[in-house]
Coordinates of C-alpha atoms in Angstrom, one line a residue:
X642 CA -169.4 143.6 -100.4
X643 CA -166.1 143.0 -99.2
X644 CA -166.0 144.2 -95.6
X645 CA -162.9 144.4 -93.3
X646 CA -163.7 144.7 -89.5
X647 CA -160.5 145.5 -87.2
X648 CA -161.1 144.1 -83.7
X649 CA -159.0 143.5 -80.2
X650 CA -156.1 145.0 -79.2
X651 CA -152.1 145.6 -80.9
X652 CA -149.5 144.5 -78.3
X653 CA -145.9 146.6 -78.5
X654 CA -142.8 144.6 -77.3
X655 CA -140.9 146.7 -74.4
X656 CA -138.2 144.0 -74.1
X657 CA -138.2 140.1 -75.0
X658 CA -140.6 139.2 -72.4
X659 CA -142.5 142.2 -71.7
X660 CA -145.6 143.8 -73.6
X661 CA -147.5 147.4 -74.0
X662 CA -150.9 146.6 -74.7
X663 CA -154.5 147.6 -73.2
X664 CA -157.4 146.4 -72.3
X665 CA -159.9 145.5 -75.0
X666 CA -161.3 142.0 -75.7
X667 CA -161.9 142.1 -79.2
X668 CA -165.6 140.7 -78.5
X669 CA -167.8 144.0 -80.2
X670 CA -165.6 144.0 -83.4
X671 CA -166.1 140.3 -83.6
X672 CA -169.6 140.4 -82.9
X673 CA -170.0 143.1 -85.9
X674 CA -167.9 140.8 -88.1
X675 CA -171.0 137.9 -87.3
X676 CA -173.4 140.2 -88.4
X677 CA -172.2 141.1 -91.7
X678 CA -171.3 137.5 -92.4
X679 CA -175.0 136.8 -91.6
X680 CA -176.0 139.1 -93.6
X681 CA -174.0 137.7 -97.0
X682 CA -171.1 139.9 -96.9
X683 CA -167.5 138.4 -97.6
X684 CA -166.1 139.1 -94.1
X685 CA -162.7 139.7 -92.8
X686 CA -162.0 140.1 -89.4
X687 CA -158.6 140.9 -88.2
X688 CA -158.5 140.3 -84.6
X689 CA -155.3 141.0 -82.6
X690 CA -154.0 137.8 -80.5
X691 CA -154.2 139.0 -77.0
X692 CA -157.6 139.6 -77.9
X693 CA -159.5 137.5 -74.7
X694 CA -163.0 136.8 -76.6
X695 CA -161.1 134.7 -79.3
X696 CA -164.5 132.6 -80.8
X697 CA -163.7 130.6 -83.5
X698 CA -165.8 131.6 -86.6
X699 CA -167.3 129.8 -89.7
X700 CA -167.6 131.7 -92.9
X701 CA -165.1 134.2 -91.5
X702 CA -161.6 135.1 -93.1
X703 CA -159.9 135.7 -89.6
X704 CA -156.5 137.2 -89.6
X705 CA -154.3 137.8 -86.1
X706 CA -152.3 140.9 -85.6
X707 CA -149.6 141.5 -83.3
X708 CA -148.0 144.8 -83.1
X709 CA -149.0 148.2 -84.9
X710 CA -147.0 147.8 -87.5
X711 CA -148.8 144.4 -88.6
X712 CA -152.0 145.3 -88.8
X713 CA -151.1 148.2 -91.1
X714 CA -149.2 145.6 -93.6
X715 CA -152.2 143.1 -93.1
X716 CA -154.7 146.3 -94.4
X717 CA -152.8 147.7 -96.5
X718 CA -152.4 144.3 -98.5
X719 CA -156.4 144.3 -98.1
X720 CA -156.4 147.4 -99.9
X721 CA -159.8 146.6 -102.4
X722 CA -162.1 145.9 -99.7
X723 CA -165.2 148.0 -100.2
X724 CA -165.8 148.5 -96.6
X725 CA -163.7 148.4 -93.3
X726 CA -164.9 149.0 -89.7
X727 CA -162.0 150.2 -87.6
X728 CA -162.7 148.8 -84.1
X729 CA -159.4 147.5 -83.2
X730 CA -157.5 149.0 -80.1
X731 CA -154.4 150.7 -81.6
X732 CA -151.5 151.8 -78.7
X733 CA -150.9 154.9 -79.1
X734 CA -147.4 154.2 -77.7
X735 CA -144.4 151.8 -78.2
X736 CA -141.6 151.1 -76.5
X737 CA -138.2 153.2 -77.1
X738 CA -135.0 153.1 -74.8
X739 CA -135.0 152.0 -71.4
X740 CA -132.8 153.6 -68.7
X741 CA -131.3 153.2 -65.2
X742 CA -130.9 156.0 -62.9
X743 CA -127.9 155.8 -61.4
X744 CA -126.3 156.8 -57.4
X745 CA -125.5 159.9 -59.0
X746 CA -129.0 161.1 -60.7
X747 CA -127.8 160.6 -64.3
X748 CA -129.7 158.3 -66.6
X749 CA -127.9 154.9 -67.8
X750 CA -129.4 153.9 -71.0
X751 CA -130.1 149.3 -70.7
X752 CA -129.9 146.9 -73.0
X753 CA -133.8 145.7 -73.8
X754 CA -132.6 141.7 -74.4
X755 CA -134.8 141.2 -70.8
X756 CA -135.0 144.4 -68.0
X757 CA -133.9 143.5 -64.2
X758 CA -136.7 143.8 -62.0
X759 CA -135.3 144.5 -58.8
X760 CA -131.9 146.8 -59.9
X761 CA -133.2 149.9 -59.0
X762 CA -135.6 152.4 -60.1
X763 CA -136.5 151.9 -64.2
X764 CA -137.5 154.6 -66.5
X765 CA -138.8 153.7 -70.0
X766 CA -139.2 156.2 -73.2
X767 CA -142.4 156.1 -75.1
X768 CA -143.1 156.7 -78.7
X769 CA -146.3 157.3 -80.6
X770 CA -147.1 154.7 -82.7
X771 CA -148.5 155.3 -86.5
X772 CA -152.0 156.9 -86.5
X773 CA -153.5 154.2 -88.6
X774 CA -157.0 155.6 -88.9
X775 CA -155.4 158.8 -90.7
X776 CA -153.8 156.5 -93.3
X777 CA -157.3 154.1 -94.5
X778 CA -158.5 156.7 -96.6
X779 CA -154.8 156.5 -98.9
X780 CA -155.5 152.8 -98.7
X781 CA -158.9 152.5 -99.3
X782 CA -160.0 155.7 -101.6
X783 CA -163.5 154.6 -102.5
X784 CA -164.7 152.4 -99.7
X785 CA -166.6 153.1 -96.5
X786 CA -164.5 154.0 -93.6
X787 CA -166.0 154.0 -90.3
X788 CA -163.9 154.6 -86.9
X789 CA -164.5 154.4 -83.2
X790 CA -163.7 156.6 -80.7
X791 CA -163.5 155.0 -76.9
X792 CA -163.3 158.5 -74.5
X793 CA -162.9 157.9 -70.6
X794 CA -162.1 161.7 -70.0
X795 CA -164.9 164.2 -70.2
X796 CA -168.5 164.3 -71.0
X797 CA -171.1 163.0 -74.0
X798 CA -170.7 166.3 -75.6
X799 CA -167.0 166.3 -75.6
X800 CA -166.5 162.3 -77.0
X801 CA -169.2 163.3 -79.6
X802 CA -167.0 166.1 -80.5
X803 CA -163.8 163.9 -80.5
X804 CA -165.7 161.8 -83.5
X805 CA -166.4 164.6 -85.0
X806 CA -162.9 165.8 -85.5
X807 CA -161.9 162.3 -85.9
X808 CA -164.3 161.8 -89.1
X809 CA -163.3 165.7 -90.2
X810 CA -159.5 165.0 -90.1
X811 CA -159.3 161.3 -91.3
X812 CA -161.9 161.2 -94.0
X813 CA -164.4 158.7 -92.5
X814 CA -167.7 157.9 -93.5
X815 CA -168.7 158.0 -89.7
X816 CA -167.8 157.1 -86.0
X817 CA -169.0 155.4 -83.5
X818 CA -168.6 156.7 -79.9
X819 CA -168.4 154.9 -76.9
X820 CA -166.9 154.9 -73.2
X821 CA -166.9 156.0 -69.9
X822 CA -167.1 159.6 -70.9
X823 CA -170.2 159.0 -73.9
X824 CA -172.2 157.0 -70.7
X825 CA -174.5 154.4 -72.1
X826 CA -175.3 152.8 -75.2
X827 CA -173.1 153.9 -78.2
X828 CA -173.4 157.2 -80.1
X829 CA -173.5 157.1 -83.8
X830 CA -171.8 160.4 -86.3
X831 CA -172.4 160.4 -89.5
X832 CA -170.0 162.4 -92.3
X833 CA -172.6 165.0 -92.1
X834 CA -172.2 165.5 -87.8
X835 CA -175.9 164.0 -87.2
X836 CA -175.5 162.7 -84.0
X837 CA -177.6 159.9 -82.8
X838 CA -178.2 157.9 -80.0
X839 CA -178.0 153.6 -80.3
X840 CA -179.3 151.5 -77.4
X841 CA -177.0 148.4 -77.6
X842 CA -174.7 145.9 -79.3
X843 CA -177.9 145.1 -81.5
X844 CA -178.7 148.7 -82.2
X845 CA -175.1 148.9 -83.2
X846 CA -175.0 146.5 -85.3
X847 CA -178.2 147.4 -87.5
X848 CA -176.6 150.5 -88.0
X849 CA -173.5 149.5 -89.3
X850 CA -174.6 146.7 -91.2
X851 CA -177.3 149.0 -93.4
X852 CA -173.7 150.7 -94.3
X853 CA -172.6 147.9 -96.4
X854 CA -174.8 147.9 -99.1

């Protein structure tokens, strides 16, 4: 099989010097990508290039993204893969206009070429970015979908129930949960809402893996 893994994390430009972007390292998705190359798949991993764990890889078709809007070109020209595992960190924000506030209280819209620093008091505008996860199914109509779900708000119960709705409104295959509000380990949803609990990295791995068949 043909399997796509998404990994690390898309940066958004705020001005020509300055980034949106978050924390992930791009090490699980990579790790995954190892594992399916091991086990004879064709493998390949887009990893976004702030990602920190950036290990080079033999027998690997790595891609870098940038912003939002390149990964979506790089998987949508991808589009007869037979199986793509949606790890990467997507903002869920760009940059729009920047402003000043001026003596008087009003807003003073600034040109983004480079933002002073030390002009006063900044406020920035911030725009979703495109949902990418609710556009693989039109890209990819008969291959396996799987997406993650990282939830630091809330309980087990609740992040389980984010992946639910996640796989529900996006057409997945299945989800993997994980985060400060799922606690240890990784959760695993299937299309059919099973929920079940996976140990570690390895665990995680297995179980994804015995998807691309």
């Amino acid at each position: 099989m043909h399997c796509i893994v998404t990994a690390g994390p898309t940066y958004e430009p705020i001005d020509q010097v300055r980034r949106l972007t978050n924390h992930s390292t791009g090490r699980l998705g990579t790790g995954l990508a190892k594992r399916l190359a091991a086990d004879g798949h064709e493998v390949t991993l887009l990893r976004g290039r702030l990602a920190t764990h950036n290990e080079c890889l033999e027998g690997i078709d790595l891609q870098e993204f940038k912003t939002t809007t390149d990964l979506a070109e790089k998987l949508e020209r991808l589009a007869k893969a037979d199986a793509i595992f949606h790890a990467a960190a997507v903002c869920d924000f760009a940059a729009g206009q920047a402003f000043r506030r001026a003596d008087d209280g009003q807003l003073e819209p600034l040109n983004q070429g480079k933002l002073g620093t030390r002009d006063g008091e900044l406020l920035l505008e911030l725009k979703p970015t495109p949902k990418l996860i609710a556009r693989l199914r039109d890209w990819f109509a008969a291959a396996v979908l799987i997406g993650w779900k990282y939830e630091v708000d809330g309980d087990r119960d609740s992040a389980l129930g984010q992946g639910q709705t996640q796989i529900v409104e996006n057409q997945t295959n299945g989800c993997v949960v994980n985060g400060p509000a799922y606690g240890n380990g990784f959760g695993w949803l299937g299309s059919k809402g099973q929920a079940e609990q996976l140990a570690g990295q390895a665990e995680l791995f297995a179980k994804l893996a015995g998807l691309a068949k």
